[in-house]
Amino acid sequence: MAKILLTGGSGYLGSKLTRLLKDNGHAVCLVLRPQSNEAPVSDILEPCDIKRFSSYQELQETIVNGRPDVFVHLACCYGRNGESDSDMIQANLMLGITMLEASTKLGYPIHFINTDTCLQRNLNSYSLSKAQFADWGKLLANRVDSNLTFINVRLQQFYGPADDRSKLPSHIVHSCFKNVKDLKLTTGSQLRDFIYIDDVLSAYLTLIDNVESFKSFIEVQLGTGKSIPVKEFVETVHKLTSSSTKLLFGAISTRKDEPKECVADIKLMSSLGWSPKFSLVEGLKEMIRYELNMVKK
């Protein structure tokens, strides 16, 4: 089994993936920034190796001393809390480059699984900084003397129980479940590929189990392979929750340069034997079940 160094382990996706990797026999080292909250992984701290770093030098030393086989890079900054452009660059670009530099010192083949966005690069600071890091990964992996395989996962809109309510899917489910009076929305005409969290997790596990089949740089699109209008997603939530919330489509302006459609081409993932298992309704029912359980507590 692989020695895996994982960033973003205190986040929603990262904490769930850490548990899955441990359950499948992998040795996991979580690298956390000083401000990262350990609570999401508090139940698995003992079987995991937790390393905090306060400088890029400390991070590089952790990597060189830990000698991982696989990097899984999930840490990022979305910019939802007023972070500056320099904050975004540090989190989404410099952190990753520091890890790539450290990997070159290891002297053996390294597989780096990066989590990228499906958004076009110039939409906002978040998407630009993520795209720039992928560019660096490609540059370094394609060097003649490189020991790096860079697997760039372009992840579609994922959703699941207990995710951050600032994200669209959780915001919609929670608002409809609570029967808020009015829910202001865009027209909802954008087409999006919504993928349930458990399918995302199984896809990452599939990639890790097949890392040896990849060389140099490869881009992996991850979603269900089907897109639906955001309006349909909202209306499905509204129906499943029997909500009295008034849906105000068109009350919010669509972002400038918002892509009309985001959808994954999952041929590569399918060739590895992976396929999504959860339908939209099945995934949403799991989220609604979580909301019901929270009320009972």
mmCIF file of C-alpha atoms in Angstrom:
data_model
loop_
_atom_site.group_PDB
_atom_site.id
_atom_site.type_symbol
_atom_site.label_atom_id
_atom_site.label_comp_id
_atom_site.label_asym_id
_atom_site.label_seq_id
_atom_site.Cartn_x
_atom_site.Cartn_y
_atom_site.Cartn_z
ATOM 1 C CA MET A 1 0.000 0.000 0.000
ATOM 2 C CA ALA A 2 1.094 3.584 -0.636
ATOM 3 C CA LYS A 3 2.562 6.195 1.708
ATOM 4 C CA ILE A 4 0.340 9.173 0.988
ATOM 5 C CA LEU A 5 0.928 12.806 1.920
ATOM 6 C CA LEU A 6 -2.393 14.658 1.885
ATOM 7 C CA THR A 7 -3.133 18.370 2.155
ATOM 8 C CA GLY A 8 -6.543 19.758 3.046
ATOM 9 C CA GLY A 9 -7.234 16.930 5.487
ATOM 10 C CA SER A 10 -9.225 19.186 7.779
ATOM 11 C CA GLY A 11 -11.652 20.060 4.983
ATOM 12 C CA TYR A 12 -14.840 18.306 3.950
ATOM 13 C CA LEU A 13 -13.423 16.252 1.079
ATOM 14 C CA GLY A 14 -10.032 15.780 2.727
ATOM 15 C CA SER A 15 -11.324 14.425 6.026
ATOM 16 C CA LYS A 16 -13.556 11.900 4.269
ATOM 17 C CA LEU A 17 -10.802 10.832 1.902
ATOM 18 C CA THR A 18 -8.388 10.386 4.811
ATOM 19 C CA ARG A 19 -10.777 7.924 6.453
ATOM 20 C CA LEU A 20 -11.271 6.024 3.198
ATOM 21 C CA LEU A 21 -7.533 5.749 2.582
ATOM 22 C CA LYS A 22 -6.902 4.497 6.117
ATOM 23 C CA ASP A 23 -9.715 1.952 5.766
ATOM 24 C CA ASN A 24 -8.040 0.689 2.594
ATOM 25 C CA GLY A 25 -4.681 0.160 4.290
ATOM 26 C CA HIS A 26 -2.773 3.222 3.085
ATOM 27 C CA ALA A 27 -0.368 5.088 5.376
ATOM 28 C CA VAL A 28 -1.544 8.708 5.477
ATOM 29 C CA CYS A 29 0.392 11.777 6.568
ATOM 30 C CA LEU A 30 -1.723 14.927 6.909
ATOM 31 C CA VAL A 31 0.105 18.227 6.546
ATOM 32 C CA LEU A 32 -1.835 21.070 8.132
ATOM 33 C CA ARG A 33 -1.287 24.785 8.384
ATOM 34 C CA PRO A 34 -1.193 26.286 11.911
ATOM 35 C CA GLN A 35 -4.736 27.651 11.607
ATOM 36 C CA SER A 36 -6.248 24.387 10.338
ATOM 37 C CA ASN A 37 -8.847 22.798 12.591
ATOM 38 C CA GLU A 38 -8.199 19.162 13.546
ATOM 39 C CA ALA A 39 -11.807 18.567 14.632
ATOM 40 C CA PRO A 40 -12.959 16.969 11.330
ATOM 41 C CA VAL A 41 -10.318 14.241 11.737
ATOM 42 C CA SER A 42 -10.202 14.093 15.549
ATOM 43 C CA ASP A 43 -11.455 10.496 15.573
ATOM 44 C CA ILE A 44 -8.568 9.257 13.421
ATOM 45 C CA LEU A 45 -5.660 11.330 14.713
ATOM 46 C CA GLU A 46 -3.895 8.391 16.348
ATOM 47 C CA PRO A 47 -3.623 6.158 13.264
ATOM 48 C CA CYS A 48 -2.622 9.174 11.129
ATOM 49 C CA ASP A 49 0.641 11.062 11.084
ATOM 50 C CA ILE A 50 -0.183 14.758 11.584
ATOM 51 C CA LYS A 51 2.426 17.338 10.629
ATOM 52 C CA ARG A 52 1.883 21.072 11.021
ATOM 53 C CA PHE A 53 4.037 23.596 9.221
ATOM 54 C CA SER A 54 4.437 27.336 9.687
ATOM 55 C CA SER A 55 6.869 27.917 6.829
ATOM 56 C CA TYR A 56 7.568 26.490 3.402
ATOM 57 C CA GLN A 57 10.947 25.272 4.670
ATOM 58 C CA GLU A 58 9.219 23.226 7.393
ATOM 59 C CA LEU A 59 6.868 21.777 4.777
ATOM 60 C CA GLN A 60 9.749 20.758 2.529
ATOM 61 C CA GLU A 61 11.571 19.145 5.468
ATOM 62 C CA THR A 62 8.415 17.169 6.334
ATOM 63 C CA ILE A 63 8.182 15.900 2.769
ATOM 64 C CA VAL A 64 11.857 14.980 2.438
ATOM 65 C CA ASN A 65 11.886 13.207 5.818
ATOM 66 C CA GLY A 66 8.519 11.493 5.285
ATOM 67 C CA ARG A 67 9.375 10.176 1.806
ATOM 68 C CA PRO A 68 5.804 9.729 0.500
ATOM 69 C CA ASP A 69 4.971 7.779 -2.647
ATOM 70 C CA VAL A 70 1.864 9.764 -3.569
ATOM 71 C CA PHE A 71 0.785 13.354 -2.949
ATOM 72 C CA VAL A 72 -2.924 14.153 -2.808
ATOM 73 C CA HIS A 73 -3.306 17.932 -2.912
ATOM 74 C CA LEU A 74 -6.752 19.109 -1.784
ATOM 75 C CA ALA A 75 -5.925 22.298 0.154
ATOM 76 C CA CYS A 76 -7.122 25.496 -1.470
ATOM 77 C CA CYS A 77 -8.570 28.936 -0.875
ATOM 78 C CA TYR A 78 -11.865 29.742 -2.616
ATOM 79 C CA GLY A 79 -11.813 33.428 -1.693
ATOM 80 C CA ARG A 80 -15.248 33.359 -0.079
ATOM 81 C CA ASN A 81 -14.086 35.156 3.070
ATOM 82 C CA GLY A 82 -12.595 38.265 1.554
ATOM 83 C CA GLU A 83 -9.083 36.886 1.047
ATOM 84 C CA SER A 84 -6.750 39.062 -1.024
ATOM 85 C CA ASP A 85 -5.228 38.037 -4.341
ATOM 86 C CA SER A 86 -1.912 37.473 -2.579
ATOM 87 C CA ASP A 87 -3.671 35.143 -0.109
ATOM 88 C CA MET A 88 -5.075 33.189 -3.036
ATOM 89 C CA ILE A 89 -1.673 32.950 -4.699
ATOM 90 C CA GLN A 90 -0.046 31.682 -1.506
ATOM 91 C CA ALA A 91 -2.707 29.004 -0.909
ATOM 92 C CA ASN A 92 -3.419 27.886 -4.463
ATOM 93 C CA LEU A 93 -0.054 28.334 -6.139
ATOM 94 C CA MET A 94 2.924 28.716 -3.799
ATOM 95 C CA LEU A 95 1.925 25.916 -1.416
ATOM 96 C CA GLY A 96 1.768 23.447 -4.279
ATOM 97 C CA ILE A 97 4.980 24.645 -5.909
ATOM 98 C CA THR A 98 6.759 24.190 -2.580
ATOM 99 C CA MET A 99 5.583 20.583 -2.512
ATOM 100 C CA LEU A 100 6.693 20.002 -6.103
ATOM 101 C CA GLU A 101 10.143 21.413 -5.337
ATOM 102 C CA ALA A 102 10.464 19.082 -2.363
ATOM 103 C CA SER A 103 9.423 16.101 -4.484
ATOM 104 C CA THR A 104 12.385 16.674 -6.828
ATOM 105 C CA LYS A 105 14.736 16.058 -3.888
ATOM 106 C CA LEU A 106 13.361 12.595 -3.185
ATOM 107 C CA GLY A 107 15.180 10.869 -6.020
ATOM 108 C CA TYR A 108 12.495 8.322 -6.879
ATOM 109 C CA PRO A 109 9.244 8.399 -8.917
ATOM 110 C CA ILE A 110 6.555 10.605 -7.378
ATOM 111 C CA HIS A 111 2.858 10.700 -8.268
ATOM 112 C CA PHE A 112 1.165 14.004 -7.516
ATOM 113 C CA ILE A 113 -2.652 14.066 -7.642
ATOM 114 C CA ASN A 114 -3.798 17.671 -7.807
ATOM 115 C CA THR A 115 -7.376 18.859 -7.355
ATOM 116 C CA ASP A 116 -8.196 21.504 -9.932
ATOM 117 C CA THR A 117 -11.416 23.330 -10.749
ATOM 118 C CA CYS A 118 -13.591 22.811 -13.811
ATOM 119 C CA LEU A 119 -13.968 26.595 -14.211
ATOM 120 C CA GLN A 120 -12.173 28.466 -16.981
ATOM 121 C CA ARG A 121 -8.913 30.008 -15.818
ATOM 122 C CA ASN A 122 -9.828 33.704 -16.136
ATOM 123 C CA LEU A 123 -13.211 33.608 -14.383
ATOM 124 C CA ASN A 124 -11.830 34.814 -11.031
ATOM 125 C CA SER A 125 -8.738 34.829 -8.805
ATOM 126 C CA TYR A 126 -9.492 31.327 -7.541
ATOM 127 C CA SER A 127 -9.729 29.700 -10.967
ATOM 128 C CA LEU A 128 -6.706 31.611 -12.269
ATOM 129 C CA SER A 129 -4.459 30.621 -9.376
ATOM 130 C CA LYS A 130 -5.572 26.981 -9.673
ATOM 131 C CA ALA A 131 -4.899 26.965 -13.414
ATOM 132 C CA GLN A 132 -1.475 28.519 -12.920
ATOM 133 C CA PHE A 133 -0.501 25.753 -10.518
ATOM 134 C CA ALA A 134 -1.625 23.111 -13.017
ATOM 135 C CA ASP A 135 0.571 24.857 -15.594
ATOM 136 C CA TRP A 136 3.550 24.537 -13.260
ATOM 137 C CA GLY A 137 2.760 20.892 -12.642
ATOM 138 C CA LYS A 138 2.706 20.237 -16.378
ATOM 139 C CA LEU A 139 5.958 22.123 -16.923
ATOM 140 C CA LEU A 140 7.835 20.236 -14.208
ATOM 141 C CA ALA A 141 6.385 16.818 -15.074
ATOM 142 C CA ASN A 142 7.334 17.183 -18.751
ATOM 143 C CA ARG A 143 11.004 17.905 -18.084
ATOM 144 C CA VAL A 144 13.316 15.253 -19.495
ATOM 145 C CA ASP A 145 14.901 14.460 -16.113
ATOM 146 C CA SER A 146 11.658 14.696 -14.100
ATOM 147 C CA ASN A 147 10.720 12.117 -11.458
ATOM 148 C CA LEU A 148 7.207 13.576 -11.325
ATOM 149 C CA THR A 149 3.878 12.318 -12.622
ATOM 150 C CA PHE A 150 1.297 15.084 -12.276
ATOM 151 C CA ILE A 151 -2.343 13.936 -12.331
ATOM 152 C CA ASN A 152 -4.546 17.008 -12.625
ATOM 153 C CA VAL A 153 -8.117 16.264 -11.511
ATOM 154 C CA ARG A 154 -10.605 18.792 -12.857
ATOM 155 C CA LEU A 155 -13.390 18.277 -10.357
ATOM 156 C CA GLN A 156 -16.978 19.233 -11.104
ATOM 157 C CA GLN A 157 -19.540 20.509 -8.559
ATOM 158 C CA PHE A 158 -19.611 17.958 -5.752
ATOM 159 C CA TYR A 159 -22.177 17.827 -2.983
ATOM 160 C CA GLY A 160 -22.940 15.809 0.124
ATOM 161 C CA PRO A 161 -24.199 15.812 3.725
ATOM 162 C CA ALA A 162 -22.550 18.199 6.205
ATOM 163 C CA ASP A 163 -20.642 20.193 3.598
ATOM 164 C CA ASP A 164 -20.038 23.918 4.022
ATOM 165 C CA ARG A 165 -23.337 25.805 3.664
ATOM 166 C CA SER A 166 -21.612 28.591 1.780
ATOM 167 C CA LYS A 167 -21.413 26.189 -1.182
ATOM 168 C CA LEU A 168 -24.368 26.251 -3.553
ATOM 169 C CA PRO A 169 -25.695 22.672 -3.129
ATOM 170 C CA SER A 170 -25.629 22.753 0.681
ATOM 171 C CA HIS A 171 -27.059 26.264 0.739
ATOM 172 C CA ILE A 172 -29.973 25.193 -1.446
ATOM 173 C CA VAL A 173 -30.725 22.016 0.523
ATOM 174 C CA HIS A 174 -30.508 23.705 3.920
ATOM 175 C CA SER A 175 -32.617 26.698 2.826
ATOM 176 C CA CYS A 176 -35.373 24.535 1.363
ATOM 177 C CA PHE A 177 -35.311 22.151 4.325
ATOM 178 C CA LYS A 178 -35.678 25.090 6.734
ATOM 179 C CA ASN A 179 -38.447 26.609 4.592
ATOM 180 C CA VAL A 180 -36.831 30.016 4.415
ATOM 181 C CA LYS A 181 -39.355 32.492 3.103
ATOM 182 C CA ASP A 182 -37.540 33.579 -0.062
ATOM 183 C CA LEU A 183 -34.528 32.104 -1.823
ATOM 184 C CA LYS A 184 -32.873 34.493 -4.252
ATOM 185 C CA LEU A 185 -31.250 32.789 -7.222
ATOM 186 C CA THR A 186 -29.899 33.442 -10.694
ATOM 187 C CA THR A 187 -31.981 32.307 -13.650
ATOM 188 C CA GLY A 188 -30.503 28.849 -13.121
ATOM 189 C CA SER A 189 -29.957 28.308 -16.820
ATOM 190 C CA GLN A 190 -26.303 27.314 -16.316
ATOM 191 C CA LEU A 191 -25.651 23.643 -16.967
ATOM 192 C CA ARG A 192 -23.627 21.907 -14.249
ATOM 193 C CA ASP A 193 -22.364 18.395 -13.589
ATOM 194 C CA PHE A 194 -23.303 17.570 -9.973
ATOM 195 C CA ILE A 195 -21.419 14.617 -8.447
ATOM 196 C CA TYR A 196 -22.113 13.078 -5.038
ATOM 197 C CA ILE A 197 -19.297 13.010 -2.481
ATOM 198 C CA ASP A 198 -19.094 9.205 -2.248
ATOM 199 C CA ASP A 199 -18.525 8.992 -5.999
ATOM 200 C CA VAL A 200 -15.744 11.588 -5.716
ATOM 201 C CA LEU A 201 -14.089 9.568 -2.958
ATOM 202 C CA SER A 202 -14.233 6.317 -4.911
ATOM 203 C CA ALA A 203 -12.734 8.106 -7.924
ATOM 204 C CA TYR A 204 -9.730 9.319 -5.907
ATOM 205 C CA LEU A 205 -9.208 5.824 -4.540
ATOM 206 C CA THR A 206 -9.325 4.474 -8.102
ATOM 207 C CA LEU A 207 -6.690 6.988 -9.211
ATOM 208 C CA ILE A 208 -4.415 6.104 -6.299
ATOM 209 C CA ASP A 209 -4.765 2.409 -7.025
ATOM 210 C CA ASN A 210 -3.800 3.054 -10.658
ATOM 211 C CA VAL A 211 -1.092 5.730 -10.323
ATOM 212 C CA GLU A 212 1.538 3.494 -11.895
ATOM 213 C CA SER A 213 -0.379 3.519 -15.161
ATOM 214 C CA PHE A 214 0.160 7.292 -15.574
ATOM 215 C CA LYS A 215 3.276 9.044 -16.806
ATOM 216 C CA SER A 216 4.365 12.673 -17.023
ATOM 217 C CA PHE A 217 1.286 14.955 -17.050
ATOM 218 C CA ILE A 218 -2.306 13.861 -17.472
ATOM 219 C CA GLU A 219 -5.585 15.677 -17.042
ATOM 220 C CA VAL A 220 -8.490 13.774 -15.479
ATOM 221 C CA GLN A 221 -12.036 15.092 -15.675
ATOM 222 C CA LEU A 222 -14.165 14.034 -12.743
ATOM 223 C CA GLY A 223 -17.950 14.272 -12.665
ATOM 224 C CA THR A 224 -20.937 12.182 -13.662
ATOM 225 C CA GLY A 225 -20.537 12.957 -17.337
ATOM 226 C CA LYS A 226 -23.995 14.548 -17.457
ATOM 227 C CA SER A 227 -25.036 18.156 -16.904
ATOM 228 C CA ILE A 228 -28.374 19.597 -15.820
ATOM 229 C CA PRO A 229 -29.610 23.178 -15.416
ATOM 230 C CA VAL A 230 -28.990 24.600 -11.944
ATOM 231 C CA LYS A 231 -32.693 25.416 -11.941
ATOM 232 C CA GLU A 232 -33.493 21.710 -12.228
ATOM 233 C CA PHE A 233 -31.186 20.952 -9.292
ATOM 234 C CA VAL A 234 -32.943 23.580 -7.163
ATOM 235 C CA GLU A 235 -36.427 22.455 -8.148
ATOM 236 C CA THR A 236 -35.522 18.828 -7.382
ATOM 237 C CA VAL A 237 -34.370 19.830 -3.893
ATOM 238 C CA HIS A 238 -37.520 21.894 -3.424
ATOM 239 C CA LYS A 239 -39.713 18.942 -4.371
ATOM 240 C CA LEU A 240 -37.857 16.358 -2.273
ATOM 241 C CA THR A 241 -38.040 18.564 0.835
ATOM 242 C CA SER A 242 -41.703 19.506 0.213
ATOM 243 C CA SER A 243 -40.507 23.029 0.866
ATOM 244 C CA SER A 244 -42.674 26.131 1.147
ATOM 245 C CA THR A 245 -39.707 28.340 0.191
ATOM 246 C CA LYS A 246 -40.417 30.734 -2.644
ATOM 247 C CA LEU A 247 -37.799 30.270 -5.358
ATOM 248 C CA LEU A 248 -36.917 33.652 -6.830
ATOM 249 C CA PHE A 249 -35.140 32.731 -10.056
ATOM 250 C CA GLY A 250 -33.530 35.753 -11.696
ATOM 251 C CA ALA A 251 -33.315 37.778 -8.483
ATOM 252 C CA ILE A 252 -29.516 37.570 -8.591
ATOM 253 C CA SER A 253 -27.436 38.528 -11.607
ATOM 254 C CA THR A 254 -25.333 35.820 -13.196
ATOM 255 C CA ARG A 255 -21.592 36.336 -12.760
ATOM 256 C CA LYS A 256 -19.797 37.962 -15.654
ATOM 257 C CA ASP A 257 -18.251 35.341 -17.946
ATOM 258 C CA GLU A 258 -20.105 32.549 -16.128
ATOM 259 C CA PRO A 259 -19.657 29.381 -18.233
ATOM 260 C CA LYS A 260 -22.876 28.164 -19.820
ATOM 261 C CA GLU A 261 -21.969 24.522 -19.239
ATOM 262 C CA CYS A 262 -19.508 22.567 -17.111
ATOM 263 C CA VAL A 263 -19.528 18.812 -17.678
ATOM 264 C CA ALA A 264 -16.887 16.106 -17.342
ATOM 265 C CA ASP A 265 -15.732 13.717 -20.042
ATOM 266 C CA ILE A 266 -15.327 10.580 -17.927
ATOM 267 C CA LYS A 267 -13.895 8.253 -20.575
ATOM 268 C CA LEU A 268 -10.542 8.047 -18.791
ATOM 269 C CA MET A 269 -12.105 7.267 -15.415
ATOM 270 C CA SER A 270 -14.378 4.709 -17.052
ATOM 271 C CA SER A 271 -11.326 3.002 -18.574
ATOM 272 C CA LEU A 272 -10.042 2.483 -15.019
ATOM 273 C CA GLY A 273 -13.263 0.710 -14.066
ATOM 274 C CA TRP A 274 -14.826 3.641 -12.201
ATOM 275 C CA SER A 275 -18.358 4.911 -12.663
ATOM 276 C CA PRO A 276 -20.634 7.126 -10.540
ATOM 277 C CA LYS A 277 -23.093 5.130 -8.425
ATOM 278 C CA PHE A 278 -25.371 7.843 -7.020
ATOM 279 C CA SER A 279 -28.138 9.501 -8.995
ATOM 280 C CA LEU A 280 -28.954 13.116 -8.180
ATOM 281 C CA VAL A 281 -32.103 12.108 -6.282
ATOM 282 C CA GLU A 282 -30.231 9.463 -4.266
ATOM 283 C CA GLY A 283 -27.526 11.935 -3.315
ATOM 284 C CA LEU A 284 -30.000 14.642 -2.362
ATOM 285 C CA LYS A 285 -31.963 12.207 -0.217
ATOM 286 C CA GLU A 286 -28.772 11.522 1.737
ATOM 287 C CA MET A 287 -28.351 15.259 2.333
ATOM 288 C CA ILE A 288 -31.959 15.622 3.435
ATOM 289 C CA ARG A 289 -31.568 12.641 5.768
ATOM 290 C CA TYR A 290 -28.608 14.434 7.356
ATOM 291 C CA GLU A 291 -30.686 17.588 7.871
ATOM 292 C CA LEU A 292 -33.401 15.488 9.545
ATOM 293 C CA ASN A 293 -30.867 13.882 11.866
ATOM 294 C CA MET A 294 -29.477 17.290 12.827
ATOM 295 C CA VAL A 295 -32.972 18.420 13.870
ATOM 296 C CA LYS A 296 -33.372 15.336 16.089
ATOM 297 C CA LYS A 297 -30.121 15.980 17.967
#
